PDB file of C-alpha atoms and ligand atoms in Angstrom:
ATOM      1  CA  MET C   1       0.000   0.000   0.000  1.00 84.00           C
ATOM      2  CA  ALA C   2       1.362   3.383  -1.021  1.00 94.00           C
ATOM      3  CA  GLN C   3       1.727   6.276   1.348  1.00 98.00           C
ATOM      4  CA  ILE C   4      -1.037   8.745   0.740  1.00 98.00           C
ATOM      5  CA  ILE C   5       0.149  12.318   0.210  1.00 98.00           C
ATOM      6  CA  ASP C   6      -1.973  14.568   2.399  1.00 98.00           C
ATOM      7  CA  GLY C   7      -2.718  17.644   0.289  1.00 98.00           C
ATOM      8  CA  LYS C   8      -4.720  19.258   3.070  1.00 98.00           C
ATOM      9  CA  LEU C   9      -1.759  19.056   5.437  1.00 98.00           C
ATOM     10  CA  VAL C  10       0.798  20.368   2.922  1.00 98.00           C
ATOM     11  CA  SER C  11      -1.632  23.097   1.883  1.00 98.00           C
ATOM     12  CA  ARG C  12      -2.028  24.180   5.502  1.00 98.00           C
ATOM     13  CA  GLN C  13       1.753  24.298   5.905  1.00 98.00           C
ATOM     14  CA  VAL C  14       2.060  26.580   2.852  1.00 98.00           C
ATOM     15  CA  ARG C  15      -0.665  28.875   4.198  1.00 98.00           C
ATOM     16  CA  GLU C  16       0.988  29.019   7.624  1.00 98.00           C
ATOM     17  CA  ARG C  17       4.256  30.008   5.953  1.00 98.00           C
ATOM     18  CA  VAL C  18       2.469  32.690   3.900  1.00 98.00           C
ATOM     19  CA  ALA C  19       0.576  33.979   6.967  1.00 98.00           C
ATOM     20  CA  LYS C  20       3.809  34.302   8.943  1.00 98.00           C
ATOM     21  CA  GLU C  21       5.547  36.227   6.162  1.00 98.00           C
ATOM     22  CA  THR C  22       2.460  38.400   5.723  1.00 98.00           C
ATOM     23  CA  GLU C  23       2.634  39.373   9.366  1.00 98.00           C
ATOM     24  CA  GLU C  24       6.258  40.417   8.887  1.00 97.00           C
ATOM     25  CA  LEU C  25       5.308  42.469   5.815  1.00 98.00           C
ATOM     26  CA  LYS C  26       2.479  44.129   7.715  1.00 98.00           C
ATOM     27  CA  ASN C  27       5.007  45.213  10.336  1.00 97.00           C
ATOM     28  CA  LYS C  28       6.677  47.105   7.487  1.00 96.00           C
ATOM     29  CA  GLY C  29       3.344  48.699   6.557  1.00 97.00           C
ATOM     30  CA  ILE C  30       2.654  46.460   3.548  1.00 98.00           C
ATOM     31  CA  THR C  31      -0.491  44.346   3.206  1.00 98.00           C
ATOM     32  CA  PRO C  32      -0.609  42.031   0.169  1.00 98.00           C
ATOM     33  CA  GLY C  33      -3.783  42.698  -1.847  1.00 98.00           C
ATOM     34  CA  LEU C  34      -5.593  40.435  -4.298  1.00 98.00           C
ATOM     35  CA  ALA C  35      -8.377  41.442  -6.690  1.00 98.00           C
ATOM     36  CA  VAL C  36     -10.600  38.629  -7.916  1.00 98.00           C
ATOM     37  CA  ILE C  37     -12.866  39.204 -10.897  1.00 98.00           C
ATOM     38  CA  ILE C  38     -15.777  36.908 -11.622  1.00 98.00           C
ATOM     39  CA  VAL C  39     -18.205  37.409 -14.503  1.00 98.00           C
ATOM     40  CA  GLY C  40     -21.586  35.668 -14.573  1.00 98.00           C
ATOM     41  CA  GLU C  41     -23.155  32.997 -12.418  1.00 95.00           C
ATOM     42  CA  ASP C  42     -21.171  29.791 -13.035  1.00 95.00           C
ATOM     43  CA  PRO C  43     -21.721  27.867  -9.756  1.00 95.00           C
ATOM     44  CA  ALA C  44     -18.316  26.116  -9.706  1.00 93.00           C
ATOM     45  CA  SER C  45     -16.565  29.456 -10.275  1.00 96.00           C
ATOM     46  CA  GLN C  46     -18.610  31.023  -7.454  1.00 96.00           C
ATOM     47  CA  VAL C  47     -17.338  28.343  -5.063  1.00 95.00           C
ATOM     48  CA  TYR C  48     -13.714  28.772  -6.201  1.00 95.00           C
ATOM     49  CA  VAL C  49     -13.908  32.542  -5.779  1.00 97.00           C
ATOM     50  CA  ARG C  50     -15.457  32.251  -2.323  1.00 97.00           C
ATOM     51  CA  ASN C  51     -12.643  29.896  -1.305  1.00 96.00           C
ATOM     52  CA  LYS C  52     -10.047  32.319  -2.645  1.00 97.00           C
ATOM     53  CA  GLU C  53     -11.556  35.141  -0.587  1.00 97.00           C
ATOM     54  CA  LYS C  54     -11.606  32.938   2.520  1.00 97.00           C
ATOM     55  CA  ALA C  55      -7.963  31.996   1.988  1.00 98.00           C
ATOM     56  CA  CYS C  56      -7.014  35.695   1.697  1.00 98.00           C
ATOM     57  CA  GLU C  57      -8.699  36.368   5.018  1.00 98.00           C
ATOM     58  CA  GLU C  58      -6.961  33.395   6.610  1.00 98.00           C
ATOM     59  CA  VAL C  59      -3.450  34.525   5.647  1.00 98.00           C
ATOM     60  CA  GLY C  60      -4.113  38.205   6.388  1.00 98.00           C
ATOM     61  CA  PHE C  61      -4.366  39.658   2.868  1.00 98.00           C
ATOM     62  CA  TYR C  62      -6.538  42.502   1.694  1.00 98.00           C
ATOM     63  CA  SER C  63      -8.910  41.213  -0.976  1.00 98.00           C
ATOM     64  CA  GLU C  64     -11.464  42.775  -3.236  1.00 98.00           C
ATOM     65  CA  LYS C  65     -14.044  40.870  -5.239  1.00 98.00           C
ATOM     66  CA  PHE C  66     -15.548  42.192  -8.450  1.00 98.00           C
ATOM     67  CA  ALA C  67     -18.673  40.194  -9.274  1.00 98.00           C
ATOM     68  CA  LEU C  68     -19.762  41.416 -12.693  1.00 98.00           C
ATOM     69  CA  PRO C  69     -23.021  40.517 -14.419  1.00 98.00           C
ATOM     70  CA  GLU C  70     -23.179  38.064 -17.314  1.00 98.00           C
ATOM     71  CA  SER C  71     -23.979  41.041 -19.579  1.00 98.00           C
ATOM     72  CA  THR C  72     -20.563  42.683 -18.965  1.00 98.00           C
ATOM     73  CA  THR C  73     -18.888  43.828 -22.180  1.00 98.00           C
ATOM     74  CA  GLN C  74     -15.276  43.177 -23.139  1.00 98.00           C
ATOM     75  CA  GLU C  75     -14.607  46.894 -22.884  1.00 98.00           C
ATOM     76  CA  GLU C  76     -15.997  47.098 -19.332  1.00 98.00           C
ATOM     77  CA  LEU C  77     -13.895  44.120 -18.269  1.00 98.00           C
ATOM     78  CA  ASN C  78     -10.782  45.515 -19.934  1.00 98.00           C
ATOM     79  CA  THR C  79     -11.333  48.881 -18.237  1.00 98.00           C
ATOM     80  CA  LEU C  80     -11.555  47.242 -14.818  1.00 98.00           C
ATOM     81  CA  VAL C  81      -8.305  45.323 -15.383  1.00 98.00           C
ATOM     82  CA  LYS C  82      -6.535  48.511 -16.477  1.00 98.00           C
ATOM     83  CA  GLU C  83      -7.769  50.311 -13.343  1.00 98.00           C
ATOM     84  CA  LEU C  84      -6.554  47.475 -11.117  1.00 98.00           C
ATOM     85  CA  ASN C  85      -3.159  47.548 -12.846  1.00 98.00           C
ATOM     86  CA  GLU C  86      -2.795  51.143 -11.632  1.00 98.00           C
ATOM     87  CA  ARG C  87      -3.840  50.615  -7.998  1.00 98.00           C
ATOM     88  CA  PRO C  88      -0.798  50.156  -5.719  1.00 98.00           C
ATOM     89  CA  GLU C  89      -2.705  48.365  -2.937  1.00 98.00           C
ATOM     90  CA  ILE C  90      -3.671  45.627  -5.412  1.00 98.00           C
ATOM     91  CA  ASN C  91      -0.675  43.343  -5.901  1.00 98.00           C
ATOM     92  CA  GLY C  92      -2.414  40.472  -7.659  1.00 98.00           C
ATOM     93  CA  ILE C  93      -5.206  40.343 -10.239  1.00 98.00           C
ATOM     94  CA  LEU C  94      -7.080  37.152 -10.987  1.00 98.00           C
ATOM     95  CA  CYS C  95      -9.872  36.840 -13.510  1.00 98.00           C
ATOM     96  CA  GLN C  96     -11.755  33.629 -12.821  1.00 98.00           C
ATOM     97  CA  LEU C  97     -12.062  31.394 -15.892  1.00 96.00           C
ATOM     98  CA  PRO C  98     -14.030  30.321 -17.816  1.00 96.00           C
ATOM     99  CA  LEU C  99     -15.528  33.645 -18.866  1.00 98.00           C
ATOM    100  CA  PRO C 100     -18.960  33.794 -20.514  1.00 98.00           C
ATOM    101  CA  LYS C 101     -18.709  32.904 -24.215  1.00 97.00           C
ATOM    102  CA  HIS C 102     -18.963  36.459 -25.546  1.00 98.00           C
ATOM    103  CA  LEU C 103     -15.797  37.492 -23.676  1.00 98.00           C
ATOM    104  CA  ASP C 104     -12.240  36.776 -24.791  1.00 98.00           C
ATOM    105  CA  ASP C 105     -10.091  35.416 -21.961  1.00 97.00           C
ATOM    106  CA  LYS C 106      -6.870  35.870 -23.939  1.00 97.00           C
ATOM    107  CA  GLU C 107      -7.537  39.599 -24.320  1.00 98.00           C
ATOM    108  CA  VAL C 108      -8.050  39.967 -20.556  1.00 98.00           C
ATOM    109  CA  ILE C 109      -4.991  37.907 -19.621  1.00 98.00           C
ATOM    110  CA  ASN C 110      -2.829  39.949 -21.999  1.00 98.00           C
ATOM    111  CA  LEU C 111      -4.014  43.167 -20.327  1.00 98.00           C
ATOM    112  CA  ILE C 112      -3.059  42.138 -16.782  1.00 98.00           C
ATOM    113  CA  ASP C 113       0.263  43.698 -15.809  1.00 98.00           C
ATOM    114  CA  PRO C 114       2.631  40.660 -15.747  1.00 98.00           C
ATOM    115  CA  ILE C 115       3.902  41.763 -12.333  1.00 98.00           C
ATOM    116  CA  LYS C 116       0.343  41.360 -10.965  1.00 98.00           C
ATOM    117  CA  ASP C 117      -0.447  38.163 -12.897  1.00 98.00           C
ATOM    118  CA  VAL C 118      -0.673  35.769  -9.941  1.00 98.00           C
ATOM    119  CA  ASP C 119      -2.129  32.998 -12.146  1.00 98.00           C
ATOM    120  CA  ALA C 120       1.042  33.153 -14.300  1.00 98.00           C
ATOM    121  CA  PHE C 121      -1.119  33.014 -17.425  1.00 97.00           C
ATOM    122  CA  HIS C 122       0.336  36.102 -19.187  1.00 98.00           C
ATOM    123  CA  PRO C 123       2.665  35.214 -22.101  1.00 98.00           C
ATOM    124  CA  VAL C 124       5.509  37.099 -20.377  1.00 98.00           C
ATOM    125  CA  ASN C 125       5.192  34.846 -17.334  1.00 98.00           C
ATOM    126  CA  VAL C 126       4.735  31.723 -19.457  1.00 97.00           C
ATOM    127  CA  GLY C 127       7.949  32.646 -21.303  1.00 97.00           C
ATOM    128  CA  ALA C 128       9.735  33.253 -17.987  1.00 98.00           C
ATOM    129  CA  ILE C 129       8.806  29.726 -16.889  1.00 97.00           C
ATOM    130  CA  MET C 130      10.203  28.337 -20.144  1.00 96.00           C
ATOM    131  CA  ILE C 131      13.635  29.875 -19.485  1.00 96.00           C
ATOM    132  CA  GLY C 132      13.553  29.081 -15.769  1.00 94.00           C
ATOM    133  CA  ASP C 133      13.631  32.725 -14.669  1.00 94.00           C
ATOM    134  CA  TYR C 134      10.244  33.154 -13.066  1.00 93.00           C
ATOM    135  CA  SER C 135       8.595  35.042 -10.214  1.00 92.00           C
ATOM    136  CA  PHE C 136       5.210  33.324 -10.364  1.00 94.00           C
ATOM    137  CA  LEU C 137       4.508  29.667 -10.954  1.00 94.00           C
ATOM    138  CA  PRO C 138       1.109  28.577 -12.224  1.00 96.00           C
ATOM    139  CA  CYS C 139      -0.794  27.455  -9.142  1.00 98.00           C
ATOM    140  CA  THR C 140      -1.623  23.838  -9.964  1.00 98.00           C
ATOM    141  CA  PRO C 141       1.831  22.729 -11.206  1.00 98.00           C
ATOM    142  CA  ALA C 142       3.438  24.639  -8.312  1.00 98.00           C
ATOM    143  CA  GLY C 143       1.163  22.773  -5.902  1.00 98.00           C
ATOM    144  CA  VAL C 144       2.155  19.458  -7.468  1.00 98.00           C
ATOM    145  CA  MET C 145       5.844  20.288  -6.971  1.00 98.00           C
ATOM    146  CA  GLU C 146       5.185  21.060  -3.269  1.00 98.00           C
ATOM    147  CA  LEU C 147       3.457  17.687  -2.906  1.00 98.00           C
ATOM    148  CA  ILE C 148       6.338  15.823  -4.562  1.00 98.00           C
ATOM    149  CA  HIS C 149       8.831  17.689  -2.353  1.00 98.00           C
ATOM    150  CA  SER C 150       6.800  16.711   0.720  1.00 98.00           C
ATOM    151  CA  THR C 151       7.553  13.024   0.029  1.00 98.00           C
ATOM    152  CA  GLY C 152      11.310  13.618   0.204  1.00 98.00           C
ATOM    153  CA  VAL C 153      11.690  11.658  -3.063  1.00 98.00           C
ATOM    154  CA  GLU C 154      14.601  12.939  -5.167  1.00 98.00           C
ATOM    155  CA  ILE C 155      13.427  14.330  -8.525  1.00 98.00           C
ATOM    156  CA  SER C 156      16.817  14.836 -10.156  1.00 98.00           C
ATOM    157  CA  GLY C 157      17.679  12.066 -12.626  1.00 98.00           C
ATOM    158  CA  LYS C 158      14.228  10.480 -12.404  1.00 98.00           C
ATOM    159  CA  LYS C 159      11.916   9.767 -15.316  1.00 98.00           C
ATOM    160  CA  ALA C 160       8.752  11.875 -15.106  1.00 99.00           C
ATOM    161  CA  VAL C 161       5.756  11.407 -17.369  1.00 99.00           C
ATOM    162  CA  VAL C 162       3.139  14.163 -17.577  1.00 99.00           C
ATOM    163  CA  MET C 163      -0.184  13.039 -19.013  1.00 98.00           C
ATOM    164  CA  GLY C 164      -1.888  16.065 -20.579  1.00 98.00           C
ATOM    165  CA  ARG C 165      -0.563  19.086 -22.456  1.00 98.00           C
ATOM    166  CA  SER C 166      -2.787  21.980 -21.379  1.00 97.00           C
ATOM    167  CA  ASN C 167      -1.315  25.461 -21.040  1.00 96.00           C
ATOM    168  CA  ILE C 168      -2.492  25.631 -17.415  1.00 95.00           C
ATOM    169  CA  VAL C 169      -1.209  22.275 -16.166  1.00 97.00           C
ATOM    170  CA  GLY C 170       0.562  19.858 -18.544  1.00 98.00           C
ATOM    171  CA  LYS C 171       3.046  22.152 -20.282  1.00 98.00           C
ATOM    172  CA  PRO C 172       4.205  24.189 -17.230  1.00 98.00           C
ATOM    173  CA  MET C 173       4.235  20.989 -15.147  1.00 98.00           C
ATOM    174  CA  ALA C 174       6.731  19.442 -17.550  1.00 98.00           C
ATOM    175  CA  MET C 175       8.907  22.577 -17.340  1.00 98.00           C
ATOM    176  CA  LEU C 176       8.984  22.599 -13.536  1.00 98.00           C
ATOM    177  CA  LEU C 177       9.978  18.932 -13.441  1.00 98.00           C
ATOM    178  CA  LEU C 178      12.639  19.622 -16.090  1.00 98.00           C
ATOM    179  CA  HIS C 179      14.017  22.540 -14.037  1.00 98.00           C
ATOM    180  CA  GLU C 180      14.531  20.057 -11.197  1.00 98.00           C
ATOM    181  CA  ASN C 181      16.466  17.763 -13.528  1.00 98.00           C
ATOM    182  CA  ALA C 182      13.868  15.094 -14.197  1.00 99.00           C
ATOM    183  CA  THR C 183      13.841  13.500 -17.646  1.00 99.00           C
ATOM    184  CA  VAL C 184      10.385  14.459 -18.825  1.00 99.00           C
ATOM    185  CA  GLU C 185       7.992  13.026 -21.375  1.00 98.00           C
ATOM    186  CA  ILE C 186       4.582  14.560 -22.145  1.00 98.00           C
ATOM    187  CA  THR C 187       1.755  12.347 -23.362  1.00 98.00           C
ATOM    188  CA  HIS C 188      -1.622  13.388 -24.790  1.00 98.00           C
ATOM    189  CA  SER C 189      -4.760  12.052 -26.441  1.00 97.00           C
ATOM    190  CA  ARG C 190      -2.924  11.135 -29.672  1.00 98.00           C
ATOM    191  CA  THR C 191       0.008   9.396 -27.976  1.00 98.00           C
ATOM    192  CA  ALA C 192       0.669   5.896 -29.337  1.00 98.00           C
ATOM    193  CA  ASP C 193       1.507   3.055 -26.915  1.00 98.00           C
ATOM    194  CA  LEU C 194       0.551   5.210 -23.939  1.00 98.00           C
ATOM    195  CA  LYS C 195       0.908   2.412 -21.407  1.00 98.00           C
ATOM    196  CA  GLU C 196       4.447   1.629 -22.556  1.00 98.00           C
ATOM    197  CA  ILE C 197       5.377   5.231 -21.766  1.00 98.00           C
ATOM    198  CA  THR C 198       3.530   5.670 -18.465  1.00 98.00           C
ATOM    199  CA  LYS C 199       5.076   2.407 -17.206  1.00 98.00           C
ATOM    200  CA  THR C 200       8.518   4.004 -17.441  1.00 98.00           C
ATOM    201  CA  ALA C 201       7.592   6.843 -15.058  1.00 99.00           C
ATOM    202  CA  ASP C 202       9.198   7.146 -11.625  1.00 98.00           C
ATOM    203  CA  ILE C 203       6.949  10.193 -11.252  1.00 99.00           C
ATOM    204  CA  LEU C 204       3.595  10.090 -13.034  1.00 99.00           C
ATOM    205  CA  VAL C 205       1.405  13.212 -13.172  1.00 99.00           C
ATOM    206  CA  ALA C 206      -2.086  12.661 -14.578  1.00 98.00           C
ATOM    207  CA  ALA C 207      -3.862  15.780 -15.883  1.00 98.00           C
ATOM    208  CA  ILE C 208      -6.185  14.539 -18.608  1.00 98.00           C
ATOM    209  CA  GLY C 209      -9.694  14.937 -17.214  1.00 97.00           C
ATOM    210  CA  LYS C 210     -10.792  11.312 -17.682  1.00 98.00           C
ATOM    211  CA  ALA C 211     -12.245   9.577 -14.638  1.00 98.00           C
ATOM    212  CA  LYS C 212     -10.164   6.643 -13.295  1.00 98.00           C
ATOM    213  CA  PHE C 213      -8.266   6.399 -16.593  1.00 98.00           C
ATOM    214  CA  VAL C 214      -4.910   5.387 -15.090  1.00 98.00           C
ATOM    215  CA  THR C 215      -4.958   1.746 -14.000  1.00 98.00           C
ATOM    216  CA  ALA C 216      -2.346  -0.393 -12.222  1.00 98.00           C
ATOM    217  CA  ASP C 217      -1.035  -1.915 -15.468  1.00 98.00           C
ATOM    218  CA  MET C 218      -0.018   1.607 -16.595  1.00 98.00           C
ATOM    219  CA  VAL C 219       2.050   2.316 -13.475  1.00 98.00           C
ATOM    220  CA  LYS C 220       5.626   1.325 -12.628  1.00 98.00           C
ATOM    221  CA  ASP C 221       6.194  -0.442  -9.309  1.00 98.00           C
ATOM    222  CA  GLY C 222       7.093   2.120  -6.642  1.00 98.00           C
ATOM    223  CA  ALA C 223       6.202   5.191  -8.733  1.00 98.00           C
ATOM    224  CA  VAL C 224       5.066   8.508  -7.247  1.00 98.00           C
ATOM    225  CA  VAL C 225       1.576   9.096  -8.680  1.00 98.00           C
ATOM    226  CA  ILE C 226       0.066  12.594  -8.679  1.00 98.00           C
ATOM    227  CA  ASP C 227      -3.559  12.973  -9.731  1.00 98.00           C
ATOM    228  CA  VAL C 228      -4.600  16.411 -10.982  1.00 98.00           C
ATOM    229  CA  GLY C 229      -8.001  15.183 -12.183  1.00 97.00           C
ATOM    230  CA  MET C 230     -11.314  16.446 -10.817  1.00 95.00           C
ATOM    231  CA  ASP C 231     -13.783  14.119 -12.471  1.00 96.00           C
ATOM    232  CA  ARG C 232     -17.058  12.347 -11.702  1.00 96.00           C
ATOM    233  CA  ASP C 233     -17.318   8.574 -11.657  1.00 95.00           C
ATOM    234  CA  GLU C 234     -20.267   6.512 -12.957  1.00 95.00           C
ATOM    235  CA  ASN C 235     -22.216   7.329  -9.772  1.00 96.00           C
ATOM    236  CA  GLY C 236     -21.543  11.063  -9.995  1.00 96.00           C
ATOM    237  CA  LYS C 237     -19.003  10.910  -7.172  1.00 97.00           C
ATOM    238  CA  LEU C 238     -15.903  13.114  -7.286  1.00 96.00           C
ATOM    239  CA  CYS C 239     -12.830  11.174  -8.407  1.00 98.00           C
ATOM    240  CA  GLY C 240      -9.532  11.708 -10.187  1.00 98.00           C
ATOM    241  CA  ASP C 241      -7.840  10.600 -13.419  1.00 98.00           C
ATOM    242  CA  VAL C 242      -6.264   7.713 -11.498  1.00 98.00           C
ATOM    243  CA  ASP C 243      -8.159   4.581 -10.477  1.00 98.00           C
ATOM    244  CA  PHE C 244      -7.024   5.046  -6.870  1.00 98.00           C
ATOM    245  CA  GLU C 245      -8.154   1.690  -5.425  1.00 97.00           C
ATOM    246  CA  ASN C 246      -6.560  -0.175  -8.305  1.00 96.00           C
ATOM    247  CA  VAL C 247      -3.264   1.748  -8.344  1.00 98.00           C
ATOM    248  CA  LYS C 248      -2.582   2.398  -4.648  1.00 97.00           C
ATOM    249  CA  ASP C 249      -0.904  -0.977  -4.027  1.00 96.00           C
ATOM    250  CA  LYS C 250       1.464  -0.551  -6.947  1.00 97.00           C
ATOM    251  CA  CYS C 251       3.049   2.829  -6.184  1.00 97.00           C
ATOM    252  CA  SER C 252       5.119   4.315  -3.347  1.00 98.00           C
ATOM    253  CA  TYR C 253       3.180   7.573  -2.964  1.00 98.00           C
ATOM    254  CA  ILE C 254      -0.190   8.646  -4.321  1.00 98.00           C
ATOM    255  CA  THR C 255      -2.443  11.698  -4.019  1.00 98.00           C
ATOM    256  CA  PRO C 256      -6.128  11.138  -3.259  1.00 98.00           C
ATOM    257  CA  VAL C 257      -9.034  12.982  -4.924  1.00 98.00           C
ATOM    258  CA  PRO C 258     -10.375  14.904  -3.104  1.00 97.00           C
ATOM    259  CA  GLY C 259      -7.682  15.972  -0.629  1.00 97.00           C
ATOM    260  CA  GLY C 260      -4.597  15.853  -2.860  1.00 98.00           C
ATOM    261  CA  VAL C 261      -3.748  18.460  -5.485  1.00 98.00           C
ATOM    262  CA  GLY C 262      -7.051  20.354  -5.069  1.00 96.00           C
ATOM    263  CA  PRO C 263      -6.306  22.013  -1.708  1.00 96.00           C
ATOM    264  CA  MET C 264      -2.872  23.103  -2.965  1.00 98.00           C
ATOM    265  CA  THR C 265      -3.880  25.435  -5.782  1.00 97.00           C
ATOM    266  CA  ILE C 266      -5.364  28.218  -3.666  1.00 97.00           C
ATOM    267  CA  SER C 267      -2.432  28.027  -1.254  1.00 98.00           C
ATOM    268  CA  MET C 268      -0.060  28.550  -4.179  1.00 98.00           C
ATOM    269  CA  LEU C 269      -2.175  31.529  -5.272  1.00 98.00           C
ATOM    270  CA  MET C 270      -1.613  32.990  -1.802  1.00 98.00           C
ATOM    271  CA  GLN C 271       2.114  32.330  -2.215  1.00 98.00           C
ATOM    272  CA  ASN C 272       2.127  34.127  -5.586  1.00 98.00           C
ATOM    273  CA  THR C 273       0.232  37.125  -4.185  1.00 98.00           C
ATOM    274  CA  LEU C 274       2.753  37.421  -1.352  1.00 98.00           C
ATOM    275  CA  THR C 275       5.597  37.247  -3.895  1.00 98.00           C
ATOM    276  CA  ALA C 276       3.857  39.927  -5.995  1.00 98.00           C
ATOM    277  CA  ALA C 277       3.564  42.226  -2.960  1.00 98.00           C
ATOM    278  CA  LYS C 278       7.252  41.771  -2.171  1.00 98.00           C
ATOM    279  CA  ILE C 279       8.371  42.455  -5.748  1.00 97.00           C
ATOM    280  CA  GLN C 280       6.188  45.553  -6.041  1.00 98.00           C
ATOM    281  CA  ASN C 281       7.586  46.886  -2.772  1.00 97.00           C
ATOM    282  CA  ASN C 282      11.211  46.036  -3.629  1.00 96.00           C
ATOM    283  CA  ILE C 283      11.556  43.550  -0.799  1.00 94.00           C
ATOM    284  CA  GLU C 284      14.191  40.871  -1.330  1.00 82.00           C
ATOM    285  CA  ASP C 285      13.404  37.251  -0.552  1.00 74.00           C
TER     286      ASP C 285
HETATM  287  N1  LIG T 301     -10.621  28.468 -13.264  1.00 85.33           N
HETATM  288  C1  LIG T 301     -10.272  27.223 -12.866  1.00 85.33           C
HETATM  289  N2  LIG T 301      -9.005  27.214 -12.387  1.00 85.33           N
HETATM  290  C2  LIG T 301      -8.561  28.485 -12.478  1.00 85.33           C
HETATM  291  C3  LIG T 301      -7.341  29.111 -12.126  1.00 85.33           C
HETATM  292  O1  LIG T 301      -6.390  28.509 -11.647  1.00 85.33           O
HETATM  293  N3  LIG T 301      -7.282  30.450 -12.360  1.00 85.33           N
HETATM  294  C4  LIG T 301      -8.299  31.148 -12.918  1.00 85.33           C
HETATM  295  N4  LIG T 301      -8.129  32.445 -13.133  1.00 85.33           N
HETATM  296  N5  LIG T 301      -9.447  30.589 -13.258  1.00 85.33           N
HETATM  297  C5  LIG T 301      -9.571  29.268 -13.041  1.00 85.33           C
END
């Protein structure tokens, strides 16, 4: 039986670290500030945004929520982002995705000042990740790295396989593993002989969005298995991309769903907002 990586515990540790540093910043008269924009009524997005606000409160940040109606125009949204770019007490700007269909998320992301882009979605920040010279890490891959670090397993020299090639998870995930000297392979929906590749992974990160897709025969003995999936099984119950019950006896460490990667992402957002506040106030790490 693998050891289960406790995402809630690691997430709490990150938040405690952020809260402590925030207190020190506040003693210098600086309070990190996050603006969260949400457009429309998407229920999942409403929950995410509420959790982000709660997390800000928990670590001692200033936060401001902009809940805009579904009918918001691109111009109105763009104007808000430009205003937030100019406000010194706002260190981080996050526009919750997905946006309603009539709005262009790329246009909004490109307008956010890269120094306030705590999602690390702006092309400048994506490029910075590519060359390994970054201030912000995208929250989900950064959370995965924290979870792998928490196991104490050495990454350098290991074979890592990332399943999924999205801009938000798969691609930056591969870069972060590469920066820590893993030998990285990315697989996707058109990959031939998928199982032959996943079976070579000492570290396997599944980010494909297919419920219980990864089975024991796809996993190397003793692998570290990280499940980024947030899917529903045949009974409508929350599950991951990995068939947990089937795989858990084959690997050394595994993340559960829920309680694995999920709790990490908001904690990493808090980390990025703290970093943003430090950079904007010329405070060295
Ligand atoms: N929607 C789902 N995940 C995310 C995220 O990490 N950032 C933003 N901005 N929107 C999301």
